[in-house]
Tab-separated table of C-alpha atoms in Angstrom:
chain	number	residue	atom	x	y	z
W	1	UNK	CA	-57.470	59.347	29.794
W	2	UNK	CA	-56.638	61.238	32.889
W	3	UNK	CA	-59.650	59.893	34.589
W	4	UNK	CA	-58.778	56.313	33.367
W	5	UNK	CA	-55.334	56.745	34.740
W	6	UNK	CA	-56.620	57.906	38.163
W	7	UNK	CA	-59.040	55.063	38.547
W	8	UNK	CA	-56.577	52.471	37.351
W	9	UNK	CA	-53.730	53.644	39.279
W	10	UNK	CA	-55.378	54.535	42.559
W	11	UNK	CA	-57.364	51.302	42.614
W	12	UNK	CA	-54.402	49.087	41.735
W	13	UNK	CA	-52.123	50.880	44.291
W	14	UNK	CA	-54.774	50.685	47.042
W	15	UNK	CA	-55.279	46.945	46.524
W	16	UNK	CA	-51.492	46.322	46.547
W	17	UNK	CA	-51.218	48.411	49.624
W	18	UNK	CA	-53.815	46.418	51.323
W	19	UNK	CA	-51.958	43.240	50.391
W	20	UNK	CA	-48.915	44.786	51.715
W	21	UNK	CA	-50.673	45.937	54.905
W	22	UNK	CA	-51.599	42.298	55.737
W	23	UNK	CA	-47.831	41.501	55.814
W	24	UNK	CA	-47.473	44.240	58.339
W	25	UNK	CA	-50.401	43.103	60.428
W	26	UNK	CA	-49.124	39.546	60.561
W	27	UNK	CA	-45.884	40.881	62.134
W	28	UNK	CA	-47.641	43.252	64.500
W	29	UNK	CA	-49.992	40.647	66.085
W	30	UNK	CA	-48.044	37.508	65.378
W	31	UNK	CA	-44.435	36.569	64.792
W	32	UNK	CA	-41.726	36.647	62.081
W	33	UNK	CA	-42.463	32.924	61.674
W	34	UNK	CA	-46.038	33.834	60.777
W	35	UNK	CA	-44.713	36.369	58.362
W	36	UNK	CA	-42.609	33.550	56.742
W	37	UNK	CA	-45.677	31.471	56.288
W	38	UNK	CA	-47.484	34.374	54.519
W	39	UNK	CA	-44.507	35.191	52.454
W	40	UNK	CA	-44.113	31.578	51.330
W	41	UNK	CA	-47.782	31.412	50.531
W	42	UNK	CA	-47.714	34.635	48.532
W	43	UNK	CA	-44.445	33.800	46.680
W	44	UNK	CA	-45.377	30.184	45.731
W	45	UNK	CA	-48.851	31.119	44.644
W	46	UNK	CA	-47.458	34.021	42.667
W	47	UNK	CA	-45.552	31.609	40.364
W	48	UNK	CA	-48.783	29.664	39.629
W	49	UNK	CA	-50.651	32.899	39.248
W	50	UNK	CA	-48.614	33.217	36.080
W	51	UNK	CA	-50.320	29.984	34.721
W	52	UNK	CA	-53.862	31.092	35.853
W	53	UNK	CA	-53.482	34.483	34.341
W	54	UNK	CA	-51.636	32.962	31.325
W	55	UNK	CA	-50.114	36.592	30.970
W	56	UNK	CA	-53.160	37.212	28.694
W	57	UNK	CA	-54.116	40.662	29.876
W	58	UNK	CA	-51.495	42.674	27.620
W	59	UNK	CA	-52.499	40.395	24.764
W	60	UNK	CA	-56.276	40.866	25.448
W	61	UNK	CA	-56.176	44.738	25.683
W	62	UNK	CA	-53.848	45.071	22.785
W	63	UNK	CA	-56.230	42.852	20.514
W	64	UNK	CA	-57.384	45.933	18.646
W	65	UNK	CA	-58.362	43.746	15.551
W	66	UNK	CA	-60.656	41.683	18.037
W	67	UNK	CA	-59.080	38.471	16.750
W	68	UNK	CA	-60.684	36.752	19.747
W	69	UNK	CA	-63.993	37.230	21.368
W	70	UNK	CA	-64.746	37.666	25.102
W	71	UNK	CA	-66.253	34.231	25.177
W	72	UNK	CA	-62.894	32.783	24.332
W	73	UNK	CA	-60.771	35.071	26.816
W	74	UNK	CA	-63.189	34.165	29.706
W	75	UNK	CA	-63.370	30.559	28.935
W	76	UNK	CA	-59.602	30.288	28.616
W	77	UNK	CA	-59.313	32.008	32.013
W	78	UNK	CA	-61.581	29.350	33.721
W	79	UNK	CA	-59.628	26.658	32.168
W	80	UNK	CA	-56.245	27.970	33.146
W	81	UNK	CA	-57.366	28.744	36.659
W	82	UNK	CA	-58.338	25.163	37.334
W	83	UNK	CA	-55.061	23.970	35.974
W	84	UNK	CA	-52.995	26.444	37.983
W	85	UNK	CA	-54.693	25.640	41.278
W	86	UNK	CA	-54.155	21.963	41.031
W	87	UNK	CA	-50.606	22.331	39.654
W	88	UNK	CA	-49.749	24.556	42.744
W	89	UNK	CA	-51.251	22.009	45.183
W	90	UNK	CA	-49.211	19.135	43.572
W	91	UNK	CA	-46.006	21.107	43.587
W	92	UNK	CA	-46.328	22.594	47.121
W	93	UNK	CA	-46.407	19.014	48.623
W	94	UNK	CA	-42.617	18.770	48.165
W	95	UNK	CA	-40.396	20.508	50.690
W	96	UNK	CA	-43.283	22.115	52.757
W	97	UNK	CA	-45.000	21.207	55.954
W	98	UNK	CA	-48.637	20.402	55.920
W	99	UNK	CA	-49.575	23.797	57.426
W	100	UNK	CA	-47.489	25.526	54.793
W	101	UNK	CA	-49.300	23.627	52.146
W	102	UNK	CA	-52.723	24.755	53.660
W	103	UNK	CA	-51.396	28.340	53.609
W	104	UNK	CA	-50.225	28.127	49.933
W	105	UNK	CA	-53.592	26.543	48.931
W	106	UNK	CA	-55.569	29.293	50.586
W	107	UNK	CA	-53.620	32.111	49.027
W	108	UNK	CA	-53.794	30.371	45.570
W	109	UNK	CA	-57.505	30.745	45.866
W	110	UNK	CA	-56.858	34.455	46.257
W	111	UNK	CA	-54.772	34.416	43.033
W	112	UNK	CA	-57.679	32.490	41.252
W	113	UNK	CA	-60.002	35.405	42.138
W	114	UNK	CA	-57.465	37.816	40.846
W	115	UNK	CA	-57.144	35.913	37.635
W	116	UNK	CA	-60.957	35.869	37.151
W	117	UNK	CA	-61.213	39.518	37.965
W	118	UNK	CA	-58.298	40.186	35.553
W	119	UNK	CA	-60.058	38.949	32.392
W	120	UNK	CA	-63.247	40.921	33.473
W	121	UNK	CA	-61.066	44.062	33.787
W	122	UNK	CA	-59.756	43.428	30.300
W	123	UNK	CA	-63.492	43.790	29.063
W	124	UNK	CA	-63.989	46.795	31.211
W	125	UNK	CA	-60.886	48.460	29.748
W	126	UNK	CA	-61.933	47.741	26.185
W	127	UNK	CA	-65.088	49.894	26.880
W	128	UNK	CA	-63.026	52.426	28.929
W	129	UNK	CA	-64.880	51.721	32.207
W	130	UNK	CA	-61.844	52.050	34.432
W	131	UNK	CA	-64.224	53.095	37.323
W	132	UNK	CA	-65.454	49.479	37.512
W	133	UNK	CA	-61.667	48.379	37.767
W	134	UNK	CA	-60.893	50.958	40.467
W	135	UNK	CA	-63.946	50.200	42.508
W	136	UNK	CA	-63.311	46.486	42.384
W	137	UNK	CA	-59.749	46.899	43.603
W	138	UNK	CA	-60.808	49.211	46.373
W	139	UNK	CA	-63.647	47.030	47.536
W	140	UNK	CA	-61.364	43.775	47.499
W	141	UNK	CA	-58.661	45.737	49.283
W	142	UNK	CA	-60.767	46.857	52.196
W	143	UNK	CA	-62.349	43.383	52.695
W	144	UNK	CA	-59.010	41.741	52.555
W	145	UNK	CA	-57.409	43.960	55.234
W	146	UNK	CA	-60.467	44.025	57.528
W	147	UNK	CA	-61.180	40.155	57.426
W	148	UNK	CA	-57.481	39.205	57.709
W	149	UNK	CA	-57.029	41.680	60.674
W	150	UNK	CA	-60.075	40.476	62.660
W	151	UNK	CA	-59.239	36.757	62.229
W	152	UNK	CA	-55.649	37.279	63.166
W	153	UNK	CA	-56.575	39.263	66.220
W	154	UNK	CA	-59.222	36.686	67.314
W	155	UNK	CA	-57.434	33.327	66.620
W	156	UNK	CA	-53.992	34.209	65.298
W	157	UNK	CA	-54.153	31.556	62.551
W	158	UNK	CA	-52.615	32.551	59.070
W	159	UNK	CA	-54.385	29.635	57.249
W	160	UNK	CA	-57.776	30.425	58.590
W	161	UNK	CA	-57.455	34.154	57.783
W	162	UNK	CA	-56.138	33.526	54.382
W	163	UNK	CA	-59.007	30.921	53.576
W	164	UNK	CA	-61.738	33.515	54.692
W	165	UNK	CA	-60.010	36.166	52.562
W	166	UNK	CA	-59.945	33.856	49.578
W	167	UNK	CA	-63.629	33.078	49.903
W	168	UNK	CA	-64.786	36.689	50.069
W	169	UNK	CA	-62.585	37.695	47.208
W	170	UNK	CA	-64.157	34.902	45.023
W	171	UNK	CA	-67.633	36.148	45.932
W	172	UNK	CA	-66.753	39.715	44.924
W	173	UNK	CA	-65.197	38.427	41.589
W	174	UNK	CA	-68.539	36.795	40.846
W	175	UNK	CA	-71.084	39.113	42.105
W	176	UNK	CA	-69.423	42.401	41.073
W	177	UNK	CA	-66.868	41.980	38.492
W	178	UNK	CA	-68.508	39.390	36.354
W	179	UNK	CA	-71.769	41.197	36.498
W	180	UNK	CA	-70.244	44.587	35.490
W	181	UNK	CA	-68.357	42.999	32.516
W	182	UNK	CA	-71.461	41.094	31.398
W	183	UNK	CA	-73.479	44.309	31.428
W	184	UNK	CA	-70.923	45.802	28.949
W	185	UNK	CA	-70.736	42.771	26.845
W	186	UNK	CA	-72.825	39.656	26.948
W	187	UNK	CA	-70.378	36.755	26.974
W	188	UNK	CA	-70.758	33.091	27.296
W	189	UNK	CA	-67.491	31.332	28.338
W	190	UNK	CA	-66.435	28.894	25.662
W	191	UNK	CA	-63.996	26.156	26.602
W	192	UNK	CA	-64.146	23.432	24.013
W	193	UNK	CA	-63.223	25.270	20.765
W	194	UNK	CA	-60.387	25.323	18.407
W	195	UNK	CA	-60.116	29.185	18.769
W	196	UNK	CA	-59.399	28.843	22.523
W	197	UNK	CA	-56.586	26.274	21.953
W	198	UNK	CA	-55.216	28.610	19.240
W	199	UNK	CA	-55.311	31.537	21.765
W	200	UNK	CA	-53.533	29.546	24.543
W	201	UNK	CA	-50.905	28.452	22.121
W	202	UNK	CA	-50.160	32.052	21.006
W	203	UNK	CA	-49.952	33.115	24.734
W	204	UNK	CA	-47.862	30.147	25.926
W	205	UNK	CA	-44.573	31.973	25.416
W	206	UNK	CA	-45.651	35.048	27.487
W	207	UNK	CA	-47.079	32.697	30.070
W	208	UNK	CA	-43.858	30.790	30.336
W	209	UNK	CA	-41.934	34.187	30.394
W	210	UNK	CA	-43.996	35.358	33.375
W	211	UNK	CA	-43.723	31.969	35.092
W	212	UNK	CA	-39.934	31.865	34.797
W	213	UNK	CA	-39.679	35.364	35.831
W	214	UNK	CA	-41.669	34.607	38.991
W	215	UNK	CA	-39.218	31.691	39.673
W	216	UNK	CA	-36.396	34.198	39.572
W	217	UNK	CA	-37.951	35.948	42.664
W	218	UNK	CA	-39.200	32.754	44.321
W	219	UNK	CA	-36.146	30.351	44.174
W	220	UNK	CA	-33.773	32.790	45.832
W	221	UNK	CA	-36.255	33.093	48.753
W	222	UNK	CA	-36.452	29.354	48.998
W	223	UNK	CA	-32.707	29.146	49.188
W	224	UNK	CA	-32.653	31.808	51.968
W	225	UNK	CA	-35.358	29.753	53.919
W	226	UNK	CA	-33.393	26.580	53.554
W	227	UNK	CA	-30.116	28.189	54.698
W	228	UNK	CA	-31.195	30.543	57.434
W	229	UNK	CA	-34.804	29.417	58.269
W	230	UNK	CA	-38.364	30.705	57.985
W	231	UNK	CA	-37.771	33.615	60.408
W	232	UNK	CA	-34.993	34.918	58.071
W	233	UNK	CA	-37.416	34.777	55.076
W	234	UNK	CA	-40.071	36.492	57.237
W	235	UNK	CA	-37.691	39.411	58.025
W	236	UNK	CA	-36.734	39.873	54.377
W	237	UNK	CA	-40.240	39.692	53.219
W	238	UNK	CA	-41.313	42.065	55.849
W	239	UNK	CA	-38.847	44.686	54.746
W	240	UNK	CA	-39.690	43.987	51.012
W	241	UNK	CA	-43.432	44.382	51.359
W	242	UNK	CA	-43.575	48.197	51.331
W	243	UNK	CA	-41.435	48.330	48.179
W	244	UNK	CA	-44.105	46.482	46.010
W	245	UNK	CA	-46.043	49.715	45.954
W	246	UNK	CA	-43.201	51.213	43.620
W	247	UNK	CA	-43.527	48.115	41.359
W	248	UNK	CA	-47.245	48.351	41.094
W	249	UNK	CA	-47.285	52.141	40.716
W	250	UNK	CA	-44.819	52.061	37.843
W	251	UNK	CA	-46.756	49.389	35.833
W	252	UNK	CA	-50.377	50.366	36.433
W	253	UNK	CA	-49.707	54.024	35.422
W	254	UNK	CA	-48.541	52.637	32.013
W	255	UNK	CA	-51.386	50.174	31.528
W	256	UNK	CA	-54.200	52.435	30.109
W	257	UNK	CA	-51.755	53.692	27.455
W	258	UNK	CA	-51.043	50.158	26.033
W	259	UNK	CA	-53.963	49.904	23.696
W	260	UNK	CA	-53.197	53.213	22.106
W	261	UNK	CA	-49.518	52.328	21.653
W	262	UNK	CA	-50.526	48.947	20.239
W	263	UNK	CA	-52.741	50.766	17.755
W	264	UNK	CA	-49.906	53.079	16.630
W	265	UNK	CA	-47.821	49.836	15.879
W	266	UNK	CA	-50.648	48.278	14.018
W	267	UNK	CA	-50.985	51.446	11.963
W	268	UNK	CA	-47.264	51.071	11.011
W	269	UNK	CA	-46.435	54.539	12.132
W	270	UNK	CA	-42.987	53.238	13.328
W	271	UNK	CA	-41.271	56.778	13.510
W	272	UNK	CA	-43.799	57.938	15.948
W	273	UNK	CA	-43.731	54.671	17.780
W	274	UNK	CA	-39.922	54.837	18.231
W	275	UNK	CA	-40.282	58.383	19.630
W	276	UNK	CA	-42.921	57.154	22.176
W	277	UNK	CA	-40.644	54.321	23.264
W	278	UNK	CA	-37.707	56.567	23.783
W	279	UNK	CA	-39.945	58.939	25.879
W	280	UNK	CA	-40.765	55.893	27.967
W	281	UNK	CA	-37.170	55.178	28.556
W	282	UNK	CA	-36.476	58.739	29.655
W	283	UNK	CA	-39.635	58.661	31.951
W	284	UNK	CA	-38.336	55.431	33.503
W	285	UNK	CA	-34.883	56.843	34.164
W	286	UNK	CA	-36.401	59.957	35.889
W	287	UNK	CA	-38.779	57.803	37.938
W	288	UNK	CA	-36.012	55.531	39.019
W	289	UNK	CA	-34.050	58.596	40.317
W	290	UNK	CA	-37.127	59.920	42.065
W	291	UNK	CA	-37.828	56.658	43.780
W	292	UNK	CA	-34.237	56.163	44.912
W	293	UNK	CA	-34.130	59.768	46.461
W	294	UNK	CA	-37.476	59.428	48.131
W	295	UNK	CA	-36.577	55.940	49.566
W	296	UNK	CA	-33.225	57.331	50.895
W	297	UNK	CA	-34.842	60.263	52.523
W	298	UNK	CA	-37.954	58.611	53.949
W	299	UNK	CA	-36.920	54.917	54.212
W	300	UNK	CA	-35.924	54.624	57.818
W	301	UNK	CA	-38.835	56.841	58.985
W	302	UNK	CA	-41.379	54.951	57.028
W	303	UNK	CA	-40.128	51.602	58.172
W	304	UNK	CA	-40.008	52.611	61.802
W	305	UNK	CA	-43.663	54.055	61.557
W	306	UNK	CA	-45.017	51.002	59.842
W	307	UNK	CA	-43.037	48.018	61.261
W	308	UNK	CA	-41.625	49.343	64.539
W	309	UNK	CA	-38.251	50.292	65.731
W	310	UNK	CA	-36.937	46.789	65.812
W	311	UNK	CA	-37.087	46.461	62.099
W	312	UNK	CA	-34.349	49.117	61.657
W	313	UNK	CA	-31.646	46.634	62.577
W	314	UNK	CA	-32.215	45.152	59.154
W	315	UNK	CA	-32.303	48.451	57.312
W	316	UNK	CA	-29.386	47.433	55.123
W	317	UNK	CA	-31.894	45.219	53.156
W	318	UNK	CA	-34.125	48.085	52.199
W	319	UNK	CA	-32.387	49.971	49.277
W	320	UNK	CA	-31.457	46.824	47.301
W	321	UNK	CA	-35.045	45.692	47.627
W	322	UNK	CA	-36.357	49.056	46.423
W	323	UNK	CA	-34.124	48.774	43.335
W	324	UNK	CA	-35.115	45.166	42.695
W	325	UNK	CA	-38.854	46.056	42.649
W	326	UNK	CA	-38.241	48.984	40.425
W	327	UNK	CA	-36.246	46.946	37.943
W	328	UNK	CA	-39.109	44.341	37.939
W	329	UNK	CA	-41.546	47.191	37.130
W	330	UNK	CA	-39.492	48.181	34.139
W	331	UNK	CA	-39.458	44.492	32.988
W	332	UNK	CA	-43.372	44.398	33.309
W	333	UNK	CA	-43.527	47.617	31.150
W	334	UNK	CA	-41.152	46.672	28.352
W	335	UNK	CA	-42.523	43.118	28.231
W	336	UNK	CA	-46.076	44.503	27.868
W	337	UNK	CA	-44.800	46.608	24.864
W	338	UNK	CA	-43.117	43.499	23.282
W	339	UNK	CA	-46.240	41.605	23.890
W	340	UNK	CA	-48.326	44.128	22.092
W	341	UNK	CA	-45.792	43.827	19.188
W	342	UNK	CA	-46.283	40.046	19.473
W	343	UNK	CA	-42.612	39.294	19.920
W	344	UNK	CA	-43.444	36.656	22.433
W	345	UNK	CA	-40.855	33.981	21.424
W	346	UNK	CA	-38.054	36.601	21.836
W	347	UNK	CA	-39.195	37.414	25.397
W	348	UNK	CA	-39.337	33.680	26.168
W	349	UNK	CA	-35.785	32.998	24.786
W	350	UNK	CA	-34.281	35.798	26.754
W	351	UNK	CA	-35.845	34.873	30.096
W	352	UNK	CA	-34.732	31.287	29.706
W	353	UNK	CA	-31.187	32.366	29.306
W	354	UNK	CA	-31.545	34.768	32.214
W	355	UNK	CA	-33.014	32.111	34.470
W	356	UNK	CA	-30.020	29.832	33.746
W	357	UNK	CA	-27.697	32.600	34.921
W	358	UNK	CA	-29.964	33.071	38.039
W	359	UNK	CA	-29.840	29.340	38.818
W	360	UNK	CA	-25.953	29.292	38.692
W	361	UNK	CA	-25.477	32.438	40.725
W	362	UNK	CA	-28.135	32.479	43.397
W	363	UNK	CA	-26.542	30.099	45.799
W	364	UNK	CA	-23.296	32.053	45.620
W	365	UNK	CA	-24.928	35.403	46.306
W	366	UNK	CA	-27.066	34.116	49.189
W	367	UNK	CA	-24.108	32.303	50.782
W	368	UNK	CA	-21.879	35.365	50.467
W	369	UNK	CA	-24.234	38.064	51.444
W	370	UNK	CA	-27.006	36.319	53.475
W	371	UNK	CA	-30.378	37.894	53.327
W	372	UNK	CA	-29.151	40.737	50.979
W	373	UNK	CA	-27.995	37.998	48.553
W	374	UNK	CA	-31.701	37.479	47.416
W	375	UNK	CA	-31.711	41.134	46.237
W	376	UNK	CA	-28.164	41.094	44.735
W	377	UNK	CA	-28.918	38.061	42.621
W	378	UNK	CA	-32.081	39.716	41.347
W	379	UNK	CA	-30.447	42.909	40.648
W	380	UNK	CA	-27.809	41.134	38.619
W	381	UNK	CA	-30.177	39.042	36.469
W	382	UNK	CA	-32.944	41.736	36.167
W	383	UNK	CA	-30.288	44.184	34.733
W	384	UNK	CA	-29.075	41.683	32.212
W	385	UNK	CA	-32.659	40.972	31.056
W	386	UNK	CA	-33.658	44.648	30.790
W	387	UNK	CA	-30.612	45.220	28.520
W	388	UNK	CA	-31.713	42.362	26.333
W	389	UNK	CA	-35.230	43.553	25.959
W	390	UNK	CA	-34.130	47.084	24.995
W	391	UNK	CA	-31.697	45.677	22.457
W	392	UNK	CA	-34.568	43.459	20.984
W	393	UNK	CA	-37.022	46.353	21.016
W	394	UNK	CA	-34.645	48.743	19.272
W	395	UNK	CA	-33.700	46.181	16.661
W	396	UNK	CA	-37.366	45.351	15.877
W	397	UNK	CA	-38.398	48.896	15.426
W	398	UNK	CA	-35.262	49.777	13.265
W	399	UNK	CA	-36.064	46.664	11.059
W	400	UNK	CA	-39.752	47.911	10.684
W	401	UNK	CA	-38.717	51.295	9.814
W	402	UNK	CA	-36.357	50.019	7.169
W	403	UNK	CA	-38.894	47.691	5.755
W	404	UNK	CA	-41.586	50.416	5.340
W	405	UNK	CA	-38.925	52.713	3.862
W	406	UNK	CA	-38.228	50.175	1.151
W	407	UNK	CA	-41.870	49.793	0.443
W	408	UNK	CA	-42.251	53.539	0.066
W	409	UNK	CA	-39.254	53.800	-2.285
W	410	UNK	CA	-40.566	50.863	-4.396
């Protein structure tokens, strides 16, 4: 397990750091406007990445009963990836310039490669080959940074750089990740089958949950761009980029434990399950305190080192962004637990209500607090949703304990 955690954590963080690094590079060799183009492409494609992924990874790795075969999982991923790409292209036409649309399309291809790799990593994880996962992340991270940097230095064109990065990521997905997963389990992607439709229907609530959650991060940024321009969005996104490491770290460290936690729930050992969940709560609190302390101590020094002294004039954006990304990590972790418990409709119902609150408050927050308003509205709605998920989780576990107690008594 320690080896698995190391491969999964280090690989994921390395890849995330490399994606963050290109947001630093685009500022160093370009302008805040270029950073705005990159941020818009990343944010918009992220929303449709929820469709391509269909939020199936947690469902796949917690499928301890092997209800669906890898043929079905891979086939469904191919289908959802095609749908996500063309949906993203269609939606991006409204409200964006032609160049912005091209950047969004290019980064959406990167998201498609990530979606294909994700389902392969689900197979790797089932066979405890986290070394394949870690090496894939490291390889794609290095290639992404090197290729993006070289093209930006030579021609300073965000679209061309993103397109080249997308092509090389797709090639790695097919020639490394696909081959490694196929070596572990010979699968033939199946698209036209009733089981695939059944799987997609089961995962639709969690897909919609992640799509709506991504909108809670995208729409406030769009309002910021509309009110204050692409440069303001670029400044906010540049400050936000280092904080993503916090979010990824908190979620990927937890990921290897999910199948074991799901197995305990399936085995109906609910007392032990509740104890584990409470330990996770405690760990998240300790981690949150630690992240806050480190960010306060090293924040200014780190931003100056990475982004230059000029960025310090916007330092007031940093701590709210750190807290936002950490709350998002908590949402990922608790939602993965509820997904393993198959409480998908409850997840969806909560995020719909949360999104309605976000829709009615984001314009006020951004109008009142400017760039910091993006963080403040997210802090507000993320906190509400975390409280909701914890209440749901505790109620479900308590119900299961009482139910098993009655069976034992009878």
